[in-house]
Structure formats: structure tokens, C-alpha cells
Amino acid sequence: MSPPPAPRPTYRSALRTRPFRRLLAGHGLGTIAQLMLTLAVGIEVLERTGSGWWVSVTVALGFVPYVLASGYAGLLADRHSRSTVLTLSFSTRAGCAAVLVAGLALHGPIALLVTVAAVAAVLATPSYPALAAATVQCVPDEQLPPANALVTGVENVTWMAGPGVLGLLLLIGAGPTVGTATAAGLFVLAAALSAAARLPAPARPDAAPGVLAELRAGLSAVARVAAVRRPMTVAVIDNFLYGYLVVAMVLLAAEVFAGDGGGDGADNRAIGLLNAALSVGGVLALLPINLLAARFRPARLLLVTMTGFGAVTVLLGLSGAIGAPVGLAMGLVAVAGAGSLIAEVTAVTLLQRAAPDELTARVFGVYDQLNVGALALGSLLAGPLAAAIGAGPAMVAVASTCLALAAVATGRLREPARRGRHAAAGPGRASLSPPVGSLGPTG
């Protein structure tokens, strides 16, 4: 008797696994709390010093640790239960938030407040690698696309919700101290949800090779295994182009739509419309992901979506030369946002299927480092390139280059074999991946 067919991948089917639901909710609450904490300290710093430099330092220290420490953070999630790592990340950040509440209430030294906020950011770095690796444990292989779409959607929504929640508190008269206290409460709730997931620790070799050797094993998997390296390369290109687009479309709006209806107000209106279109495109892209994942192989879907992302960004760069209306530019930006999100979800699914079980979190630690760095680099290059050759031509040049690089990276991409990994196998489940020393085909 043949087994019943697997259910069609949907958001509802991905959420049937209770540990995944809890970890996803905890990660969302923790992300909101982390942003509230960072911004609340930045507001306090601005109020007390009036220094934009201090504010920049505060916010930068909230993001730099992701570039520097995510690799080691991934190692922690490969050594211990992913739910335990998430629980410790949330609970220790709750402690930092409590210290900050006291420091804000007592008007502690600015340097101390900024330092504690930076420590909280370091403690946040294991969160995404642990969740990405835990998703593979919690969710059956065929449900990975909608599960990853949920993770990406929750991250996008909570990145917008964090400043919004803090803003609402400020509107009703609460200050940074109340905002930080609220963040502490959210961290506690996130820790409770993660602790309730109770995932088994991943299988590890009997003889642990040491921290440096384990870190090198993660880097080696990224560098040597083609099935890991190529989708990660595409994800880095995707995030670089997205980071570039976020800044470049503002510069393009100021250049192309300047004076279109009257001065600075027209510029601000066009900038607002393009930013809204980018967000709407990303949110709407969550709707067809399940259908696309069911109909197309991930490698082909990644090629198509990255091609679309690059092509519409090229067209957006040409919009100034052809005198395109802002409505057309909004449509192109929305398609670009959708293509970027679908490409990222697809690349993550390919990585989860290709990464060896005992290296999954380390692979995603490297993924986090490279993608945050790519976002920052893309954002930083937009201004100088626009100043040098104009916003439109610069966007065409950057998008064309990214389109060509993504086509090369996806053209040789091969589908990794699907593996039936699931947390239901219990603590004693065997590793289904090759040993660390034999990472499979390279190239």
C-alpha cells in the first residue's frame, strides 16, 4: 500500500508544527523588542546630547555585530539545541533591557547605555541562524518554501513594527524608558515561547575538533560545496541590489521627479510613493510563493525571479531618460520588491536542503554576515555612484552587473537531494548528512 500523498505546501500546513509556530512567534517578538531597544536608546542619546554623531554610533552598533559575530553565533546553534540558543538569546537580552531601564531612569552615562545596547545586539546574532536551522528540524522538506516565506514575512513585518510600536508609545507620552521596559517584556515572552519548543540538540561528531576547526568547517561548506555556495552567492547579489535600490530610488526620485508639480513637496511625495510600492511588492509576493514553489523547481524559480528583479531595476533606471510617470516607476519598484523577496526565500530553501545537518546553523551564520554586509555595501555605494554618473545611469549599470552575475551563479545551479529531516525523529535521530570532513561534491 503506497503512502498517502504529502499535503500541498501552504502556510497553514507549515504552521501545523507547534515548535515552529512557537519559534517563529518568539523570533518576531524578539525582533520587535530589539529594534525598540536600539531606537529607544538612540532617542535618549539624542535628547541628552543633541549629537547626531552619538545617535549614528548607537544605531550602527545595533547592526555591526551581525556582520562580525554571526559566524560564531551559528556555531553555538550547531553545538546546542536551537530552541535553547534562542531562549538564551532572548533571556539575556531581557537582562540587558532591564539594565537599560535602570540606566535610563537614573540618567546613567551615555557611554554605558550605548555599550549595553551594543551587547544586546551581539546577543541577538544567534537568533536568525538558530531559527533557520530549527526550521529544517521542525518542518517537513516539502513545507520549507512556505515556512521560509513565513520567516521572511515575519522579519519584514517586525522590522517595520518595531519602530511603529515605539512610535505609538511616544505618541501617548511614554518616553524611551517605557519603550525599553516594553522591549524587556517582549523578550521575556519570546524566551518563554522558545523554551516551550524543546528541540533536540543536533547530532555532532563524537570527537569535537575545537572551535576554530568547527568555524572553518562552516566556511568550508560555503566555499567548497557548490550546492551551498551558488544559492548563497545569489542571495548576496539579491541583498546587495536591494540595499542599493532602497537608497538609489530616493536619489532617482529627487532627480527625475524634481519640480514635477512643485519643488521639494513633489520630491517627498515621489519618494514616499516609491518606498510604499517597494513594501507593498514585498508583502504581496508572499501570496504566490506556495504556488510557485509547487510548480517550479527552486533553481529555475531563483533564476527567473533574479532575472526579473535585475531587469525591472534596469527599466527603473531608464525611467528618467524616457520621462516615465511616477505611477510606472511605482509598478517597477513593486515588481522589484516582489522579485527580491521570492529570490531570497528560494535561496534559503536551497541552502537548507544542501547544508549538512551538523553545519546548518554555521552556514546560515555566514549567510547572515554576508547578506547584512551586502545590504550595507549596496546602500553605501548608491550615493557616490549617483553623484558620479547620475542616479539613472548608475542604477542601470549596477542592476545590469547584478543581473549578469546572478545569471552565471544560477546557470550552473543543481538541485540538492530532498531529505526527510524533521524534529519528530526525536533526540536520537541519526545525522543524514556526510561527516564534516566529506562535504560532498564541490565545484
XYZ file of C-alpha atoms in Angstrom:
443
model
C 0.000 0.000 0.000
C 1.507 3.296 -1.088
C 1.771 6.102 1.479
C -0.716 8.963 1.199
C 0.499 11.926 -0.860
C 2.164 14.742 1.017
C -0.095 17.744 1.589
C 0.328 20.667 -0.777
C 2.680 23.197 0.813
C 0.688 26.055 2.330
C 1.207 28.495 5.176
C -1.359 26.597 7.220
C 0.396 23.264 6.696
C 3.774 24.784 7.608
C 2.265 26.166 10.814
C 0.856 22.807 11.896
C 4.144 22.047 13.656
C 3.855 23.514 17.144
C 7.611 24.044 17.766
C 7.907 26.017 14.518
C 4.926 28.187 15.454
C 6.456 28.968 18.835
C 9.917 29.724 17.499
C 8.523 31.892 14.702
C 6.382 33.883 17.144
C 9.291 34.227 19.552
C 11.598 35.443 16.805
C 9.023 38.023 15.703
C 8.555 39.365 19.227
C 12.307 39.412 19.799
C 12.902 41.362 16.576
C 10.331 43.986 17.573
C 11.917 44.240 21.014
C 15.457 44.529 19.606
C 14.524 47.414 17.325
C 12.595 49.153 20.117
C 15.598 48.860 22.433
C 18.072 50.216 19.886
C 15.861 53.122 18.825
C 14.850 53.996 22.399
C 18.493 54.313 23.415
C 19.159 56.384 20.286
C 16.308 58.751 21.179
C 17.615 59.123 24.733
C 21.104 59.823 23.420
C 19.756 62.496 21.060
C 17.680 64.139 23.799
C 20.598 64.301 26.215
C 23.464 65.154 23.855
C 21.856 66.738 20.780
C 24.632 64.938 18.875
C 23.841 63.246 15.602
C 27.237 61.519 15.833
C 26.286 59.744 19.049
C 22.967 58.657 17.527
C 24.765 57.246 14.469
C 27.150 55.318 16.710
C 24.253 53.924 18.750
C 22.299 52.705 15.727
C 25.410 51.412 13.920
C 26.417 49.348 16.948
C 22.977 47.758 16.760
C 23.796 46.283 13.323
C 27.594 45.880 13.069
C 27.615 42.749 15.310
C 25.585 40.869 12.686
C 28.470 41.298 10.233
C 31.165 40.427 12.770
C 29.687 37.773 15.058
C 27.072 35.784 13.118
C 29.565 33.075 12.123
C 30.372 32.211 15.730
C 26.704 32.596 16.623
C 25.911 29.909 14.050
C 28.452 27.607 15.698
C 26.603 27.936 19.005
C 23.381 26.855 17.310
C 25.149 23.822 15.812
C 26.540 22.790 19.213
C 23.356 23.118 21.246
C 19.611 22.797 20.884
C 18.422 25.586 18.574
C 15.446 26.314 20.820
C 17.797 26.606 23.813
C 20.058 29.001 21.914
C 17.060 31.168 21.017
C 15.819 31.065 24.614
C 19.204 32.201 25.944
C 19.424 34.932 23.311
C 16.036 36.345 24.304
C 16.506 35.983 28.064
C 19.956 37.600 28.123
C 18.641 40.484 26.031
C 15.800 40.840 28.511
C 18.509 41.290 31.148
C 20.220 43.959 29.037
C 16.885 45.729 28.598
C 16.354 45.669 32.369
C 19.793 47.238 32.912
C 18.939 49.894 30.318
C 15.623 50.665 32.023
C 17.510 51.352 35.239
C 20.166 53.339 33.380
C 17.574 55.456 31.571
C 15.566 56.084 34.736
C 18.688 57.093 36.677
C 20.229 59.088 33.783
C 23.257 56.828 33.607
C 26.288 57.706 31.480
C 25.682 57.776 27.739
C 28.693 55.543 27.091
C 27.247 52.910 29.429
C 23.836 52.980 27.712
C 25.385 52.650 24.268
C 27.642 49.810 25.447
C 24.748 47.814 26.924
C 22.716 48.317 23.736
C 25.699 47.033 21.717
C 25.978 43.964 23.975
C 22.275 43.271 23.366
C 22.943 43.414 19.614
C 25.773 40.873 19.969
C 23.439 38.585 21.936
C 20.897 38.874 19.094
C 23.236 37.419 16.452
C 22.406 33.724 17.096
C 18.706 34.336 16.513
C 18.457 34.029 12.727
C 20.988 31.165 12.228
C 19.286 29.210 15.014
C 15.805 29.796 13.557
C 16.899 28.866 10.018
C 18.448 25.624 11.281
C 15.481 24.926 13.563
C 13.085 25.309 10.635
C 14.738 22.331 8.953
C 14.261 20.310 12.158
C 10.648 21.346 12.658
C 9.147 21.391 9.169
C 8.989 18.550 6.600
C 11.061 19.173 3.494
C 8.125 19.849 1.171
C 6.864 22.533 3.569
C 10.144 24.500 3.608
C 9.137 27.104 0.956
C 6.043 28.363 2.840
C 7.893 28.080 6.172
C 10.741 30.215 4.848
C 8.254 32.662 3.366
C 6.683 32.968 6.823
C 10.078 33.591 8.418
C 10.902 36.251 5.811
C 7.456 37.800 6.094
C 7.637 37.928 9.885
C 11.084 39.548 9.691
C 9.850 42.181 7.232
C 6.712 42.948 9.243
C 8.521 43.106 12.576
C 11.263 45.338 11.191
C 8.503 47.790 10.355
C 6.524 47.096 13.531
C 9.393 47.751 15.963
C 9.692 51.480 15.184
C 5.887 51.657 14.926
C 5.282 50.255 18.419
C 7.869 52.601 19.883
C 6.324 55.486 17.965
C 2.877 54.736 19.415
C 4.321 54.739 22.932
C 5.969 58.099 22.286
C 2.709 59.488 20.882
C 0.847 58.690 24.114
C 3.523 60.440 26.155
C 5.688 57.488 27.178
C 9.429 58.036 26.898
C 12.406 55.834 25.996
C 12.350 54.257 29.471
C 8.823 52.878 28.964
C 9.758 51.755 25.445
C 12.766 49.840 26.775
C 10.677 48.305 29.572
C 8.165 47.151 26.952
C 11.025 45.614 24.972
C 12.145 43.742 28.102
C 8.652 42.270 28.475
C 8.598 41.185 24.829
C 11.982 39.487 25.256
C 10.657 37.556 28.259
C 7.618 36.395 26.276
C 9.843 35.403 23.331
C 12.080 33.391 25.675
C 9.065 31.561 27.105
C 7.828 30.630 23.622
C 11.252 29.375 22.547
C 11.754 27.370 25.730
C 8.433 25.608 25.125
C 9.612 24.373 21.688
C 12.144 21.947 23.274
C 14.031 20.862 20.167
C 16.673 18.123 20.495
C 20.298 19.116 20.097
C 21.735 18.438 16.629
C 23.895 15.362 16.155
C 27.636 16.096 16.474
C 30.786 14.062 15.787
C 31.985 12.057 18.792
C 35.299 13.911 18.859
C 34.699 17.653 18.716
C 37.539 19.234 16.644
C 37.607 22.559 18.517
C 36.118 25.993 17.948
C 38.420 27.149 15.142
C 38.128 23.867 13.274
C 34.336 23.938 13.588
C 34.208 27.515 12.321
C 36.436 26.535 9.394
C 34.098 23.624 8.630
C 31.203 26.056 8.214
C 33.240 28.331 5.967
C 34.469 25.316 4.024
C 30.916 24.182 3.364
C 30.125 27.606 1.906
C 33.331 27.824 -0.135
C 33.623 24.238 -1.400
C 30.115 22.820 -1.779
C 28.600 24.151 -4.987
C 25.038 23.422 -3.866
C 25.636 25.728 -0.876
C 27.896 28.325 -2.471
C 25.778 29.134 -5.519
C 22.426 29.913 -3.866
C 24.277 31.882 -1.180
C 26.042 33.860 -3.905
C 22.693 34.667 -5.499
C 21.290 35.692 -2.105
C 24.240 38.054 -1.568
C 23.692 39.600 -5.020
C 19.976 39.908 -4.228
C 20.615 41.692 -0.924
C 23.296 43.934 -2.430
C 20.929 45.061 -5.191
C 18.087 45.521 -2.703
C 20.281 47.649 -0.423
C 21.348 49.683 -3.441
C 17.757 50.094 -4.644
C 16.477 51.369 -1.288
C 18.836 54.355 -1.455
C 19.089 54.745 -5.234
C 15.338 55.073 -5.794
C 15.284 58.002 -3.366
C 18.048 59.679 -5.366
C 16.284 58.813 -8.617
C 13.016 60.299 -7.371
C 14.758 63.529 -6.428
C 16.478 63.681 -9.819
C 13.686 62.528 -12.148
C 10.612 63.937 -10.405
C 12.168 67.151 -9.103
C 9.834 70.037 -9.879
C 7.112 67.644 -11.085
C 4.308 69.564 -9.532
C 6.296 71.841 -7.333
C 9.614 71.565 -5.607
C 10.539 69.657 -2.519
C 6.983 68.561 -1.833
C 6.904 66.712 -5.147
C 10.228 65.035 -4.337
C 8.982 63.879 -0.957
C 5.721 62.649 -2.418
C 7.525 60.615 -5.100
C 9.966 59.211 -2.526
C 7.094 58.206 -0.259
C 5.196 56.550 -3.113
C 8.237 54.559 -4.256
C 9.015 53.389 -0.715
C 5.398 52.332 -0.237
C 5.450 50.457 -3.553
C 8.603 48.582 -2.520
C 6.968 47.435 0.726
C 3.678 46.523 -0.960
C 5.513 44.481 -3.589
C 7.357 42.522 -0.917
C 4.187 41.825 1.068
C 2.157 40.795 -1.991
C 4.943 38.428 -3.045
C 4.067 36.264 -0.050
C 0.782 35.295 -1.730
C 2.069 33.310 -4.758
C 5.150 31.716 -3.161
C 3.384 28.436 -2.352
C 2.001 28.097 -5.883
C 5.344 28.964 -7.454
C 7.203 26.514 -5.207
C 4.772 23.743 -6.191
C 5.030 24.406 -9.940
C 8.713 25.216 -10.451
C 11.989 23.724 -9.317
C 13.718 26.091 -6.884
C 16.791 26.541 -9.085
C 14.658 27.624 -12.048
C 12.483 29.837 -9.837
C 15.602 31.502 -8.449
C 16.882 32.198 -11.975
C 13.538 33.640 -13.110
C 12.976 35.856 -10.071
C 16.533 37.226 -10.014
C 16.304 37.912 -13.747
C 13.044 39.765 -13.178
C 14.481 41.713 -10.221
C 17.512 42.833 -12.229
C 15.549 43.599 -15.398
C 12.892 45.793 -13.774
C 15.619 47.645 -11.849
C 17.324 48.380 -15.168
C 13.999 49.664 -16.525
C 13.557 51.790 -13.413
C 16.969 53.330 -14.039
C 15.908 54.110 -17.617
C 12.638 55.701 -16.487
C 14.217 59.141 -16.166
C 15.560 59.067 -19.718
C 12.132 58.194 -21.143
C 10.203 60.616 -18.931
C 8.194 57.856 -17.229
C 5.414 58.917 -14.856
C 5.727 58.130 -11.176
C 2.958 55.523 -11.489
C 5.067 53.409 -13.852
C 8.070 53.779 -11.563
C 5.937 52.579 -8.641
C 4.920 49.491 -10.600
C 8.533 48.675 -11.421
C 9.601 49.147 -7.800
C 6.777 46.886 -6.593
C 7.846 44.131 -9.005
C 11.456 44.583 -7.883
C 10.453 44.205 -4.235
C 8.462 41.057 -5.023
C 11.288 39.519 -7.047
C 13.817 40.223 -4.315
C 11.714 38.564 -1.619
C 10.851 35.462 -3.676
C 14.505 35.066 -4.648
C 15.599 35.243 -1.014
C 13.028 32.683 0.145
C 14.020 30.325 -2.688
C 17.743 30.688 -1.981
C 17.167 29.945 1.715
C 15.214 26.782 0.832
C 18.044 25.567 -1.421
C 20.588 26.279 1.318
C 18.593 24.379 3.919
C 18.373 21.344 1.635
C 22.056 21.414 0.705
C 23.721 22.238 4.038
C 24.876 19.230 6.105
C 22.749 18.791 9.220
C 25.576 19.427 11.661
C 26.644 22.592 9.790
C 23.281 24.186 9.018
C 23.415 26.972 11.617
C 27.046 27.789 10.766
C 26.134 28.050 7.083
C 23.352 30.459 7.980
C 25.679 32.377 10.275
C 27.889 33.031 7.252
C 24.737 33.786 5.250
C 23.714 36.424 7.803
C 27.183 38.002 7.792
C 27.422 38.213 4.019
C 23.896 39.457 3.452
C 23.954 42.177 6.096
C 27.316 43.275 4.688
C 25.909 43.213 1.139
C 22.914 45.329 2.169
C 25.202 47.868 3.815
C 27.616 47.943 0.870
C 24.825 48.417 -1.658
C 23.375 51.274 0.371
C 26.777 52.926 0.761
C 27.604 52.780 -2.970
C 24.335 54.310 -4.173
C 25.187 57.892 -3.231
C 28.737 58.093 -4.670
C 27.760 56.355 -7.916
C 24.740 58.624 -8.415
C 26.893 61.670 -7.780
C 29.484 60.467 -10.281
C 27.317 59.473 -13.275
C 23.719 60.273 -12.320
C 21.114 58.248 -10.443
C 19.538 56.675 -13.540
C 22.723 55.565 -15.355
C 24.214 54.299 -12.092
C 21.121 52.186 -11.411
C 21.253 50.726 -14.924
C 24.948 49.872 -14.546
C 24.606 48.276 -11.101
C 21.441 46.317 -11.950
C 22.923 45.066 -15.236
C 26.042 43.857 -13.451
C 23.986 42.105 -10.759
C 21.762 40.552 -13.440
C 24.783 39.118 -15.263
C 26.395 37.794 -12.070
C 23.143 36.193 -10.901
C 22.670 34.527 -14.296
C 26.158 32.989 -14.047
C 25.561 31.819 -10.467
C 22.139 30.283 -11.193
C 23.009 28.901 -14.620
C 25.110 26.087 -13.093
C 22.937 25.569 -10.022
C 21.943 21.978 -9.341
C 19.060 20.858 -7.157
C 20.170 19.260 -3.867
C 18.503 15.981 -2.987
C 15.476 16.343 -0.729
C 15.913 14.856 2.722
C 13.185 13.902 5.156
C 14.580 15.746 8.175
C 12.151 16.503 10.949
C 12.296 17.094 14.678
C 9.732 14.361 15.219
C 12.531 11.860 14.758
C 13.475 12.664 18.329
C 16.751 13.295 20.152
C 18.300 10.109 18.909
C 17.786 10.758 15.199
C 20.796 9.984 13.071
C 22.587 12.613 11.045
C 21.534 12.340 7.395
C 24.465 14.378 6.128
C 28.043 13.319 5.377
C 30.700 13.864 8.040
C 32.270 17.294 8.341
C 35.359 16.094 6.581
C 33.480 14.880 3.477
C 31.205 17.629 2.302
C 30.161 16.040 -0.937
C 30.652 17.317 -4.492
C 32.454 20.617 -4.942
C 32.864 22.935 -7.851
